[in-house]
CSV table of C-alpha atoms in Angstrom, one decimal:
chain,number,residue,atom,x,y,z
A,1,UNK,CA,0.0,0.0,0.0
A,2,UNK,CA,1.3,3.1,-0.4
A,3,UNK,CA,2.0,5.7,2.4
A,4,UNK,CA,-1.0,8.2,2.1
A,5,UNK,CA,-1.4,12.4,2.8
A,6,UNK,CA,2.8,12.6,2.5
A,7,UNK,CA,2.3,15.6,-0.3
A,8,UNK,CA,1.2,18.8,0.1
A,9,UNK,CA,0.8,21.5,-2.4
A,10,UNK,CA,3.9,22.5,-3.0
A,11,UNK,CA,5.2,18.9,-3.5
A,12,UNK,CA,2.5,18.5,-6.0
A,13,UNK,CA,3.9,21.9,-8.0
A,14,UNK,CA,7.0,21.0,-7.8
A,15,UNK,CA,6.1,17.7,-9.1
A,16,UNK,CA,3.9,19.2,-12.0
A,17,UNK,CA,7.3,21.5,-12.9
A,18,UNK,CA,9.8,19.1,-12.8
A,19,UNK,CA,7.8,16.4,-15.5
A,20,UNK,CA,8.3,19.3,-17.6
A,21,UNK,CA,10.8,21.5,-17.3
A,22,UNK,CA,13.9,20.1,-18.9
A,23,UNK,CA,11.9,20.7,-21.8
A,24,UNK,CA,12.7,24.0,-22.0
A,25,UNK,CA,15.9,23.5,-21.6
A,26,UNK,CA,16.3,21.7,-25.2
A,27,UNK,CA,14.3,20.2,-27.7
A,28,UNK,CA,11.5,23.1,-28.3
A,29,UNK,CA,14.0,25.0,-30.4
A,30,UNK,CA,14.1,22.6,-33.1
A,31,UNK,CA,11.1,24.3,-35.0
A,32,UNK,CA,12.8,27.7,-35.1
A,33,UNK,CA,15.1,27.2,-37.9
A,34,UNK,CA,12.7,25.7,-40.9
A,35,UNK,CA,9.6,27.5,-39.4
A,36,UNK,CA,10.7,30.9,-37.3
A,37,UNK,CA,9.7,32.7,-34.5
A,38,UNK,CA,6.3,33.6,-34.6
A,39,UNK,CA,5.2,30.2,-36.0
A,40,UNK,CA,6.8,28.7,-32.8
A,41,UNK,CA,5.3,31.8,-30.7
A,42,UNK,CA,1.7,30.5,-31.9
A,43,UNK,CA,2.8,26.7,-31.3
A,44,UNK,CA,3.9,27.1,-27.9
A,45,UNK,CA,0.5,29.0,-26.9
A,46,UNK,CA,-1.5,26.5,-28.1
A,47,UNK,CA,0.4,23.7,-26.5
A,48,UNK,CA,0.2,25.5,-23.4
A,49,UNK,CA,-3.7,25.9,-23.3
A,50,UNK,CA,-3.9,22.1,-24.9
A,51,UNK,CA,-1.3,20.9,-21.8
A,52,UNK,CA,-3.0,23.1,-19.6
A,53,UNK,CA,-6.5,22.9,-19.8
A,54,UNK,CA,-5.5,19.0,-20.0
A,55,UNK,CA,-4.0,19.0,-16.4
A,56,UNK,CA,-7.0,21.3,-15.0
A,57,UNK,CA,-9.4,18.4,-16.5
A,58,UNK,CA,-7.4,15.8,-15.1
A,59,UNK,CA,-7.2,17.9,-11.9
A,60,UNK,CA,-11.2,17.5,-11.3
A,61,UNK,CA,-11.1,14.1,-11.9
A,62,UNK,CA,-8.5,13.4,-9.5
A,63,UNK,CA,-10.1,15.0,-6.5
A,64,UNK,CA,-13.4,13.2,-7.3
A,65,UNK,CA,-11.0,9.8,-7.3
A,66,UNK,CA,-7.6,10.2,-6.1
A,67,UNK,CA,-5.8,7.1,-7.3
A,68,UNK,CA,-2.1,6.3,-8.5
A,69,UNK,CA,-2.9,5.4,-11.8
A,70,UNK,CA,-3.8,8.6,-12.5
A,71,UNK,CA,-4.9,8.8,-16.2
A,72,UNK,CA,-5.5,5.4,-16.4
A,73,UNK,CA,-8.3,5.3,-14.0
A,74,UNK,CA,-10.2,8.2,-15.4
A,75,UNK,CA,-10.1,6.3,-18.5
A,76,UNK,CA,-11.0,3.1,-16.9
A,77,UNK,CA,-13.9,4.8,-14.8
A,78,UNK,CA,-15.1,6.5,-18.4
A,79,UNK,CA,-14.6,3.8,-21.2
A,80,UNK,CA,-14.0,0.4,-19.0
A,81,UNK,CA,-10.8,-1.8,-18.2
A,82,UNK,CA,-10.0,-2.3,-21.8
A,83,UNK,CA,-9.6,1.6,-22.6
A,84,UNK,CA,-8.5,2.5,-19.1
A,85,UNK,CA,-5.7,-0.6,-19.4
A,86,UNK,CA,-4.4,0.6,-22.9
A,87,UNK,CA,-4.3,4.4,-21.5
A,88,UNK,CA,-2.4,3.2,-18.8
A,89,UNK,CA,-0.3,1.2,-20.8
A,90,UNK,CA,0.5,3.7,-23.0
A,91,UNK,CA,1.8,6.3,-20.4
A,92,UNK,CA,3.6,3.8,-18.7
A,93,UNK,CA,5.2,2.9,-22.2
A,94,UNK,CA,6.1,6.5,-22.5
A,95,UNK,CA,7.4,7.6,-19.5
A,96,UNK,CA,9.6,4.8,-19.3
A,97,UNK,CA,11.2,5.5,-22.5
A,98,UNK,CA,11.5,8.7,-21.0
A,99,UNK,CA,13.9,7.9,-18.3
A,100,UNK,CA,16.3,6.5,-20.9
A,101,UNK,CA,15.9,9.8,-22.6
A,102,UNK,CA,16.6,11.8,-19.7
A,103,UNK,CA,19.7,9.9,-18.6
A,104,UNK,CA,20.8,10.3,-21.8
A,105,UNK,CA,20.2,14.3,-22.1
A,106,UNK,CA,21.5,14.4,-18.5
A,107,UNK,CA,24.8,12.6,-19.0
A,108,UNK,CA,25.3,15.1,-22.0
A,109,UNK,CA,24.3,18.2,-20.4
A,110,UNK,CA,27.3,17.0,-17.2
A,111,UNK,CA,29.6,16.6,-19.5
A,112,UNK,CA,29.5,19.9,-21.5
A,113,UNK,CA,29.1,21.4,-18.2
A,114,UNK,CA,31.1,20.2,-15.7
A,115,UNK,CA,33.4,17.8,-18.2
A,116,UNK,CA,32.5,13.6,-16.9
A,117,UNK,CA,29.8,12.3,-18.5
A,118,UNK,CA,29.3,8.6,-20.0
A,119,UNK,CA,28.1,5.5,-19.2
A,120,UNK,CA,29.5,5.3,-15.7
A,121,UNK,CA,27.4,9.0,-15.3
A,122,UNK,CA,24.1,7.0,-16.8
A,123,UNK,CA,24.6,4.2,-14.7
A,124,UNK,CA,25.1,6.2,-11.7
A,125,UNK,CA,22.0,8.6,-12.1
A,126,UNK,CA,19.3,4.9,-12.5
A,127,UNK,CA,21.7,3.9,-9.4
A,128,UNK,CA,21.2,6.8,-7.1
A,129,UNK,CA,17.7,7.9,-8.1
A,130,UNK,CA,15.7,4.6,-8.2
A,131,UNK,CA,17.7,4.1,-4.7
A,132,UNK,CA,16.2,7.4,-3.3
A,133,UNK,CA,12.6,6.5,-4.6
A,134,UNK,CA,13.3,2.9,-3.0
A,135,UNK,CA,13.9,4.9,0.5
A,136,UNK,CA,10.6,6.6,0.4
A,137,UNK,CA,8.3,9.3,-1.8
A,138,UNK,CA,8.7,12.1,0.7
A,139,UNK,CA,12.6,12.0,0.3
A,140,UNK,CA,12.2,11.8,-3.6
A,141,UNK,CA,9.8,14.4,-4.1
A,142,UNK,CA,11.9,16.7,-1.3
A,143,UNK,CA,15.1,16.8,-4.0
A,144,UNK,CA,12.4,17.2,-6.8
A,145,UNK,CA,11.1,19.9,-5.3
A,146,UNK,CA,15.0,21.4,-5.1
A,147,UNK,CA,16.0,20.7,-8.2
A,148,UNK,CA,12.6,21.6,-10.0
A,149,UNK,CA,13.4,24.9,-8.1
A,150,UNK,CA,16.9,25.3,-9.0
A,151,UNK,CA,15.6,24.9,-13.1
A,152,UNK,CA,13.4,27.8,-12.7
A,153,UNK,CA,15.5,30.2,-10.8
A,154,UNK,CA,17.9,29.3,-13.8
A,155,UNK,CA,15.6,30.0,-16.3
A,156,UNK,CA,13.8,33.4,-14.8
A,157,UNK,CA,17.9,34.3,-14.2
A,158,UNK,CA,18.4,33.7,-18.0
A,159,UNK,CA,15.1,35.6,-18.9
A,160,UNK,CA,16.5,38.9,-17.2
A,161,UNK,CA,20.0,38.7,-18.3
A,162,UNK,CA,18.8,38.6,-22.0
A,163,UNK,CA,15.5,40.5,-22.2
A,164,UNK,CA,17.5,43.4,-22.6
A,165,UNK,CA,19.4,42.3,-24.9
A,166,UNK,CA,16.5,41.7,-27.4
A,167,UNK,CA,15.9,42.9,-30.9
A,168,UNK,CA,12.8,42.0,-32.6
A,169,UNK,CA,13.8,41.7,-35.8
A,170,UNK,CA,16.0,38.8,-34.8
A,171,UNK,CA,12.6,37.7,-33.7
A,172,UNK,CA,11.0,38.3,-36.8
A,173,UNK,CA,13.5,37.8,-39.6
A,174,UNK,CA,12.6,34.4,-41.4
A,175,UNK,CA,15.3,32.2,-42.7
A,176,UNK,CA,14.8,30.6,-46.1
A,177,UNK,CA,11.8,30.9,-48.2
A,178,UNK,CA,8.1,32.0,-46.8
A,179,UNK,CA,6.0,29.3,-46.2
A,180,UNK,CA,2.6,28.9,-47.8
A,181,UNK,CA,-0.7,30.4,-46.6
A,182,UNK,CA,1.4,33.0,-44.4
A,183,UNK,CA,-0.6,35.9,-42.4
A,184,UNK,CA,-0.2,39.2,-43.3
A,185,UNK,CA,-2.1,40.2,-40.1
A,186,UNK,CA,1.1,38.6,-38.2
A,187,UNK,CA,4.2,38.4,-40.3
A,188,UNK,CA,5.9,34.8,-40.8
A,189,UNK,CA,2.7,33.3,-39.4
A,190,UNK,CA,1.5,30.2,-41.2
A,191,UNK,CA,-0.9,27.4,-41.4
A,192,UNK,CA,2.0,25.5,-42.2
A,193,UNK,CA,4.5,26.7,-40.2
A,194,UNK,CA,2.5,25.9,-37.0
A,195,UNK,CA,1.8,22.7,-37.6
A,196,UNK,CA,5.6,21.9,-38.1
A,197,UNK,CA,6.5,23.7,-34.7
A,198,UNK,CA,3.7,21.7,-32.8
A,199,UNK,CA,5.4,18.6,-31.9
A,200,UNK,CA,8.9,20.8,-30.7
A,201,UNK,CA,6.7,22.9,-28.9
A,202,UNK,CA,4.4,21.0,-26.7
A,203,UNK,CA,8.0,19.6,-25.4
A,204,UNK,CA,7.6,22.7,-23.3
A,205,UNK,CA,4.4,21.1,-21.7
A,206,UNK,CA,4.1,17.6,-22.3
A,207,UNK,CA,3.7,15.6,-18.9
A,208,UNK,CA,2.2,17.8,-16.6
A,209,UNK,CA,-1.1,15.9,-16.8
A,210,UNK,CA,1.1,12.9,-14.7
A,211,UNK,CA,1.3,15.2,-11.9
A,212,UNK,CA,-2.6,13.4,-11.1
A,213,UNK,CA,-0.3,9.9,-10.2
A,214,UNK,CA,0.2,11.6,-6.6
A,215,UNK,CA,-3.2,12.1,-5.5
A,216,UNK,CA,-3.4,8.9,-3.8
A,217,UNK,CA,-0.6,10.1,-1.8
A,218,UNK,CA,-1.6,13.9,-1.2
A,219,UNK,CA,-3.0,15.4,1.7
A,220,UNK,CA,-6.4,16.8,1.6
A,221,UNK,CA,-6.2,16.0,-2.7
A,222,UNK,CA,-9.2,17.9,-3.0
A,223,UNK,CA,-7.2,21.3,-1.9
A,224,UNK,CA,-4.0,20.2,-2.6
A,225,UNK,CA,-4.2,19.0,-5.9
A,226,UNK,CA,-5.7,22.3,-8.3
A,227,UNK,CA,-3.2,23.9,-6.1
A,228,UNK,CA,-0.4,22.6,-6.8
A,229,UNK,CA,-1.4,22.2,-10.4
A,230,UNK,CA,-2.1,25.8,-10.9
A,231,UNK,CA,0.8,26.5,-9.4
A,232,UNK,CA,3.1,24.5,-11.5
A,233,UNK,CA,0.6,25.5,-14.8
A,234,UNK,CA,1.6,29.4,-13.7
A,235,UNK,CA,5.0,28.8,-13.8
A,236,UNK,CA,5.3,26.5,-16.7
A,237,UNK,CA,3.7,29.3,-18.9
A,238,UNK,CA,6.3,31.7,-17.5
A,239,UNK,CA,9.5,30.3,-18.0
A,240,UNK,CA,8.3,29.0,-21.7
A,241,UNK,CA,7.7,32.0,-22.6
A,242,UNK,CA,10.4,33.7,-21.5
A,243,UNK,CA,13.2,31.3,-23.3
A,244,UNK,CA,10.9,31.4,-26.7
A,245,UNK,CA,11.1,35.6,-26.4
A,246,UNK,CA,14.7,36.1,-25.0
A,247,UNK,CA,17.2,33.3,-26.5
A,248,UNK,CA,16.3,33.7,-30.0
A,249,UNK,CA,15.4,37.3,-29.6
A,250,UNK,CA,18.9,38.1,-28.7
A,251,UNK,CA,21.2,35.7,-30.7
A,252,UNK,CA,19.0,34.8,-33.6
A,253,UNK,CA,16.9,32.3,-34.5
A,254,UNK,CA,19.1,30.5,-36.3
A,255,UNK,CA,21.9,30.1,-33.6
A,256,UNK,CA,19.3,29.2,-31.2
A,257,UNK,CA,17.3,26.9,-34.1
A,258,UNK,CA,20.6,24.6,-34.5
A,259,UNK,CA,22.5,25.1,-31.2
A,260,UNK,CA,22.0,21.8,-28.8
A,261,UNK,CA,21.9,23.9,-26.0
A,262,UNK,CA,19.6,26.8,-26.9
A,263,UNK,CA,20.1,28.8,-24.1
A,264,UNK,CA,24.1,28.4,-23.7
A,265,UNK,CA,24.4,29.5,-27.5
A,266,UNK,CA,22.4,32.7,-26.8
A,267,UNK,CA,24.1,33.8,-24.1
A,268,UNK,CA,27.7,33.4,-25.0
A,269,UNK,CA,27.0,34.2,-29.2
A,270,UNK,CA,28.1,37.6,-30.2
A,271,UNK,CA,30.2,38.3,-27.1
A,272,UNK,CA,27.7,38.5,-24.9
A,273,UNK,CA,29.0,36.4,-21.9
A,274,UNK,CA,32.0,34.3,-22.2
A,275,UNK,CA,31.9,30.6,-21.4
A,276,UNK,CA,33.3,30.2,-18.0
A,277,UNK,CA,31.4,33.3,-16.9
A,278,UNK,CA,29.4,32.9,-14.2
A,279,UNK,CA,25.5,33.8,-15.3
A,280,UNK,CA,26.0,31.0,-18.4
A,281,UNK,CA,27.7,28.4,-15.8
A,282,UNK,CA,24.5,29.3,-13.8
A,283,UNK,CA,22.1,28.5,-16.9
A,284,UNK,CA,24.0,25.1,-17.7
A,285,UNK,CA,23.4,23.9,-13.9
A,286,UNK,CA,19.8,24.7,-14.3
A,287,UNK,CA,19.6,22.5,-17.2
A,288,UNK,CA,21.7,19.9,-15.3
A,289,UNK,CA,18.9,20.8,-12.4
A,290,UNK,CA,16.2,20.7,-14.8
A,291,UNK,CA,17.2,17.4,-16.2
A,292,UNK,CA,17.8,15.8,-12.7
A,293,UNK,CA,14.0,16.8,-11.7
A,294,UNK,CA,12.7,15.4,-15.1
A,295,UNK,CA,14.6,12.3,-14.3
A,296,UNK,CA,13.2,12.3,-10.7
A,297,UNK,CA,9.6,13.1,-11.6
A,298,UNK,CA,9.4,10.7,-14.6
A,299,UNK,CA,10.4,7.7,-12.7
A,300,UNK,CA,7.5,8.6,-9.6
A,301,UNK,CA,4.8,8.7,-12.8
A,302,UNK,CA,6.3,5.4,-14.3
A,303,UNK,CA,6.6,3.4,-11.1
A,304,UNK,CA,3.1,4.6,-10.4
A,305,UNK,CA,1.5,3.7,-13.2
A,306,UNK,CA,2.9,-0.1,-13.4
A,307,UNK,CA,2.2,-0.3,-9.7
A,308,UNK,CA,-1.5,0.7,-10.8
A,309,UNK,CA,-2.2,-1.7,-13.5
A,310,UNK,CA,-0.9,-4.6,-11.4
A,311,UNK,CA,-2.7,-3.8,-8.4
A,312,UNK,CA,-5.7,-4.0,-10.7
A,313,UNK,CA,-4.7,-7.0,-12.5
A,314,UNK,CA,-3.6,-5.9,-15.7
A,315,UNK,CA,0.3,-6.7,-15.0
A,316,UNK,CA,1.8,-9.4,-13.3
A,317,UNK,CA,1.1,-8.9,-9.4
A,318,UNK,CA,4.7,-8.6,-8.6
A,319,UNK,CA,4.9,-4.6,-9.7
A,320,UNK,CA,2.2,-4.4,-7.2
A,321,UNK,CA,4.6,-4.9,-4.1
A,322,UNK,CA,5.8,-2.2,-1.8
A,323,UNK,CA,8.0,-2.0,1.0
A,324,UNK,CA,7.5,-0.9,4.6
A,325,UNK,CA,7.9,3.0,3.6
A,326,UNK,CA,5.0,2.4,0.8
A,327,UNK,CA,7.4,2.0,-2.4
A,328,UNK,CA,7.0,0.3,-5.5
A,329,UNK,CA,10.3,-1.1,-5.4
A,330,UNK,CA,9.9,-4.4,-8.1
A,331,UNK,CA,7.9,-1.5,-10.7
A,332,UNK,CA,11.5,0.9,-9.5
A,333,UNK,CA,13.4,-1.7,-10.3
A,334,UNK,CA,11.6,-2.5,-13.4
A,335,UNK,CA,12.2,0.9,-14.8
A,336,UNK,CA,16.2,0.3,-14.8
A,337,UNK,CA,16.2,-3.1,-16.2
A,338,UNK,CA,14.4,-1.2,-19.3
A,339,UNK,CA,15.3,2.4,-18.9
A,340,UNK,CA,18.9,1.8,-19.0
A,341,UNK,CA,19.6,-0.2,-22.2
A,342,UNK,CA,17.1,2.8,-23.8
A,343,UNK,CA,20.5,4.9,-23.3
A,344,UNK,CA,21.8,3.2,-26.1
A,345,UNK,CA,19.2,5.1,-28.5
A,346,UNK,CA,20.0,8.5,-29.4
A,347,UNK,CA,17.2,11.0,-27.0
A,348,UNK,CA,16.1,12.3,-30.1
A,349,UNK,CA,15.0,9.5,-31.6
A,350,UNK,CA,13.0,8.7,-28.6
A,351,UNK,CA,10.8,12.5,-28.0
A,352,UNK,CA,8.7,12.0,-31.2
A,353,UNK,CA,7.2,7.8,-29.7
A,354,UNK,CA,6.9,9.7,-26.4
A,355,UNK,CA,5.0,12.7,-27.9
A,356,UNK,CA,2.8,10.4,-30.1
A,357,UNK,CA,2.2,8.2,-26.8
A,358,UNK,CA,1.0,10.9,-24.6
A,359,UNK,CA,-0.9,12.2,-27.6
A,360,UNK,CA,-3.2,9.0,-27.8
A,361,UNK,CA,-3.8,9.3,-24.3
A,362,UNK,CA,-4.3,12.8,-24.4
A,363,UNK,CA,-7.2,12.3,-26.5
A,364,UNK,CA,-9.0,9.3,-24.7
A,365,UNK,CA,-8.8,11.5,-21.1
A,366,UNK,CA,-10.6,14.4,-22.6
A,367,UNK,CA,-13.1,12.2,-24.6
A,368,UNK,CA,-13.0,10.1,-21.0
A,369,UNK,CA,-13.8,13.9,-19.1
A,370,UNK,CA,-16.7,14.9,-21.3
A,371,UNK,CA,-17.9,11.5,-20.9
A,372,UNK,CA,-18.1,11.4,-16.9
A,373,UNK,CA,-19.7,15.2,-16.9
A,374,UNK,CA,-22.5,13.3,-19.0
A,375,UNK,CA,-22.8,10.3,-17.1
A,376,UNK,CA,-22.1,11.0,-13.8
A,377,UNK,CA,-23.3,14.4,-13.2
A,378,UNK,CA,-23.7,14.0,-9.4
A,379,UNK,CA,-20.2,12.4,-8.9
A,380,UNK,CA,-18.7,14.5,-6.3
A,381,UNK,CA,-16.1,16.7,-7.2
A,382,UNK,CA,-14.3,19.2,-4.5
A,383,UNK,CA,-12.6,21.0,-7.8
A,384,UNK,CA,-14.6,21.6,-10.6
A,385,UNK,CA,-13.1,23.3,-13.4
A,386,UNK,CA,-15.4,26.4,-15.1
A,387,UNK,CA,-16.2,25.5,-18.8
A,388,UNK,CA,-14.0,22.5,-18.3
A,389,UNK,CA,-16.5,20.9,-21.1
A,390,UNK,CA,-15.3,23.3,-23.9
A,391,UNK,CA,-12.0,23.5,-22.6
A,392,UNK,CA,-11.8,19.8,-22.8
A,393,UNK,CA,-13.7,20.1,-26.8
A,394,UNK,CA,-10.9,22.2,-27.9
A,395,UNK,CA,-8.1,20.2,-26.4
A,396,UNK,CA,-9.3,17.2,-28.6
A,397,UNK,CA,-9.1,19.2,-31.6
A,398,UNK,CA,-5.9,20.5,-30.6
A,399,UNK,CA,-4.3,16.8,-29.4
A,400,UNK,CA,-5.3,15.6,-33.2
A,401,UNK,CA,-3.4,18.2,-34.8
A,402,UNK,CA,-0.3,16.9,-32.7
A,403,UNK,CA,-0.4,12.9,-33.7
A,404,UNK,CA,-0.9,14.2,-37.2
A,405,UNK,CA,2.0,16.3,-36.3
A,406,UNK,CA,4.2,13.9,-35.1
A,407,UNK,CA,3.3,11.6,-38.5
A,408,UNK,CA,4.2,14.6,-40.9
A,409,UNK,CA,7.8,14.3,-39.4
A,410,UNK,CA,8.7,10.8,-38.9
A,411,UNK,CA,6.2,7.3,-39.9
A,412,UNK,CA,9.0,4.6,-40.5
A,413,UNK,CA,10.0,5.3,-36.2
A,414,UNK,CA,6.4,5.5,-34.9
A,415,UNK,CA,5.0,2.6,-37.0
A,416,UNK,CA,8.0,0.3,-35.1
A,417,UNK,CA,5.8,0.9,-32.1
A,418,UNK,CA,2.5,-0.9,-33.5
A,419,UNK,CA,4.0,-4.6,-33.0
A,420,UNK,CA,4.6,-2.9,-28.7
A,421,UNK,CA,0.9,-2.3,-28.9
A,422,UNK,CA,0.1,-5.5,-30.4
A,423,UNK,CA,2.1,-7.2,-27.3
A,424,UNK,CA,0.1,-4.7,-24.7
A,425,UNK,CA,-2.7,-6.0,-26.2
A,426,UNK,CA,-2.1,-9.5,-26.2
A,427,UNK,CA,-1.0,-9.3,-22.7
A,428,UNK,CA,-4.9,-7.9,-21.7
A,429,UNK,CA,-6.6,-10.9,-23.8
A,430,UNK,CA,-4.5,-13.5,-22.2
A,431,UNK,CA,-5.2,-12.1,-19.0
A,432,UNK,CA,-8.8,-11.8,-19.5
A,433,UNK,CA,-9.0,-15.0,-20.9
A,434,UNK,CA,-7.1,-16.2,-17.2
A,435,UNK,CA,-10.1,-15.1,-15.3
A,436,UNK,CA,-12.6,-16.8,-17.1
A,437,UNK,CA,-15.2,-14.1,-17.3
A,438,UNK,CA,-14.4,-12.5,-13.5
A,439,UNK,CA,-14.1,-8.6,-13.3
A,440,UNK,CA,-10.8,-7.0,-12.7
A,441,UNK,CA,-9.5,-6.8,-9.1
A,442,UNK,CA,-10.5,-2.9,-7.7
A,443,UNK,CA,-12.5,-2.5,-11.4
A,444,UNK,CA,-15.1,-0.9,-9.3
A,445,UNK,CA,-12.9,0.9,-7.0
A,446,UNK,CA,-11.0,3.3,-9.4
C-alpha cells in the first residue's frame, strides 16, 4: 500500500514543474530554424492551453477519485478496463522510454558542463535515483522539489539577463523561403508553419497531466491537488515563454534553431557572456537541475503507473509490491532493467514515440472527461473546473493536430511501435482469458 497524505501543495507543483521543465531547456528549439519565431510563438500558446487545460481536467477528476494510476483510472472509470488498461499502458510505455531519454540528455548536459559524462554517469543517475525512490516518496519528491526549483531560478535568471538584450527583428526575420498560406495580419505566421512547430513545442508542456499519479498520496487531494497544479501550470507558462522571447530574440533564430543547447548559445553568441562566466555556468546547472527533476519526476509517474495496473490485474502482481515505507520497489526496479539499455538510443530518436504516446492518451482523457460530466453528473467533485467541457472540446481538436503532427515528421519510427501495442494487447486478452469471465480486481474501485 502506499503511504497516504505525505504531499502537500507544494510537492505537488513542484512535481507538476519538474515532469516538464527540462523541456525547455532543449528540444522546443528545433522548430525555429525551418519555421521561425512567430510560427513557434503561436505553437507554444496552443500547447500550453492544450497541456494546460488537459491537467485542469485531469485535476477534477483526480479530486473526485484520487488514485495512483492517475490517467488510467479516469479512462478506466469512463470507457471500461479495456480503454483504461491501454491508457495506462501507454503512459507507462512512454514515460519509461522517457527515463532513458533523460539519462541520456542528462549525462550530455554534465559533460559539457562540468566535463564527466558517460556510461558510468548514466549508470550512476538509475543507481542513485531509483535508490532514493526505494527509500521513500517524501525524500524523492523533497530533492524534486529542489532541483525543479533550481531549473526555474535558472531559467527566470536567463530571462533577465537577456530580455534586454533583445531585438525584434532577430525575432521576426525568417530564414529561407516564406511558407505557404502566411498571415499578413502577423508576419511569418503560417498554417504550415505551426503545424511543423507543434510537436517541438508541446515539449515545453508535455507531462504535466502525470502530476494526477500523486493524488493517492496527497494530503487533503481535493485542496492540494488544483493547487499545486495551478501552481506549476503558472509557472510553466512563464519560463516558456520567456526562453521562446529572449534566447532567440537576442542571438538569432538561427543560432538558437541549430544550437544543442539553446540557451548556452544565446548567451555566449556575439560576445555577450563568455563561457566560463558565471551567469552561463549558472544557466548550464539549471539544465543539469532541470534534467535531474525530469529524471526524478518521470520515474514517480512510471513506477506509479505499473504499480496501478498490477494492483488491478492488468500486469503481473509482482509490480504491485511495496516495501514498509510504501514503495514500488519491483515497478523501480523495473524501470532500470528497461530504462537503462534505452540509453543506447540516441534522446532524439525517442521524443517523437513519447509525444505520439502521450498524444493518444491525451485524446481518450478528454473524450473520457466529457464523458463522466455526461454520465455521472452527481459524482462529487471538490474541484470543478469552469467551462472544463469546452476546454476539454478544444483540447481534442488541438491533441489531433499533434499525432498528425508527429506523423508529418517521422512514420518509419512510430510505425516500429505498432508490434509494442500488439504485445500490450495481447498481454490484456490473455489475462482476461485467465479469469474466465471475473471482473478486474478494484475495477469498481478506481
Amino acid at each position: 500500500m502506499l503511504k497516504q497524505g505525505v504531499l502537500r501543495w507544494p510537492q505537488i507543483a513542484g512535481l507538476g514543474i519538474s515532469l516538464v521543465i527540462a523541456g525547455q531547456f532543449s528540444g522546443w528549439n528545433y522548430g525555429l530554424a525551418s519555421s521561425g519565431w512567430a510560427n513557434m510563438l503561436v505553437a507554444t500558446l496552443l500547447m500550453a492551453v492544450l497541456c494546460g487545460g488537459l491537467a485542469l481536467c485531469v485535476c477534477e477528476l483526480s479530486t473526485a477519485r484520487p488514485h495512483a494510476g492517475g490517467v488510467f483510472a479516469y479512462a478506466q472509470l469512463a470507457f471500461g478496463p479495456f480503454v483504461g488498461y491501454l491508457v495506462g499502458a501507454a503512459c507507462a510505455l512512454a514515460l519509461t522510454i522517457g527515463t532513458g531519454a533523460a539519462a541520456n540528455f542528462l549525462a550530455a548536459y554534465m559533460e559539457s558542463v562540468f566535463g564527466f559524462g558517460g556510461w558510468p554517469v548514466r549508470i550512476g543517475l538509475f543507481a542513485v535515483i531509483i535508490g532514493i525512490h526505494i527509500v521513500g516518496v517524501g525524500e524523492a519528491l523533497g530533492l524534486t522539489l529542489l532541483a525543479g526549483a533550481v531549473a526555474a531560478i535558472a531559467l527566470l535568471a536567463f530571462g533577465g539577463a537577456m530580455l534586454p538584450h533583445v531585438h525584434w527583428e532577430n525575432l521576426l526575420a525568417t530564414s529561407g523561403s516564406p511558407l505557404p498560406n502566411a498571415s499578413s495580419a502577423l508576419p511569418g505566421v503560417s498554417v504550415a508553419g505551426v503545424f511543423a512547430c507543434v510537436p517541438f513545442a508541446i515539449w515545453m508542456f508535455i507531462c504535466l497531466e502525470q502530476v494526477a499519479s500523486a493524488a493517492e498520496e496527497a494530503a487533503e487531494p481535493g485542496r492540494s491537488m488544483p493547487r499545486g497544479i495551478i501552481a506549476a501550470v503558472a509557472t510553466l507558462l512563464l519560463t516558456a515563454l520567456t526562453v521562446v522571447i529572449s534566447a532567440p530574440g537576442a542571438a538569432g533564430v538561427e543560432v538558437v534553431g541549430n544550437a544543442g543547447d539553446p540557451l548556452y548559445a544565446a548567451m555566449t553568441h556575439g560576445g555577450l557572456y563568455g563561457e566560463r562566466d558565471w551567469l552561463p555556468l549558472l544557466v548550464g546547472s539549471g539544465a543539469v537541475c532541470g534534467l535531474l527533476a525530469t529524471f526524478f519526476s518521470v520515474v514517480f509517474s512510471a513506477s506509479r503507473q505499473l504499480f496501478a495496473l498490477a494492483r488491478d490485474g492488468f500486469f503481473p502482481a509482482a509490480l504491485a509490491r511495496t516495501n514498509r515505507r510504501g514503495s514500488p520497489y519491483v515497478a523501480l526496479l523495473v524501470l532500470t532493467v528497461i530504462g537503462l539499455p534505452l540509453t543506447l538510443v540516441p534522446p532524439e530518436k525517442l521524443l517523437l514515440c513519447i509525444v505520439l504516446l502521450l498524444g493518444s492518451c491525451h485524446l481518450v482523457l478528454f473524450a473520457a472527461y466529457l464523458r463522466l460530466h455526461r454520465t455521472q453528473p452527481g459524482l462529487v467533485r471538490p474541484f470543478r473546473l469552469r467551462g472544463g467541457p469546452l476546454v476539454a472540446s478544444v483540447g481534442m481538436l488541438l491533441t489531433l493536430v499533434v499525432i498528425a503532427a508527429c506523423f508529418q515528421l517521422e512514420v518509419a519510427m512510430l510505425s516500429a511501435l505498432a508490434p509494442v501495442v500488439a504485445a500490450l494487447i495481447l498481454n490484456y486478452l490473455l489475462r482476461a482469458a485467465s479469469r474466465a469471465g471475473k471482473p478486474l480486481e478494484n475495477a469498481e474501485n478506481v
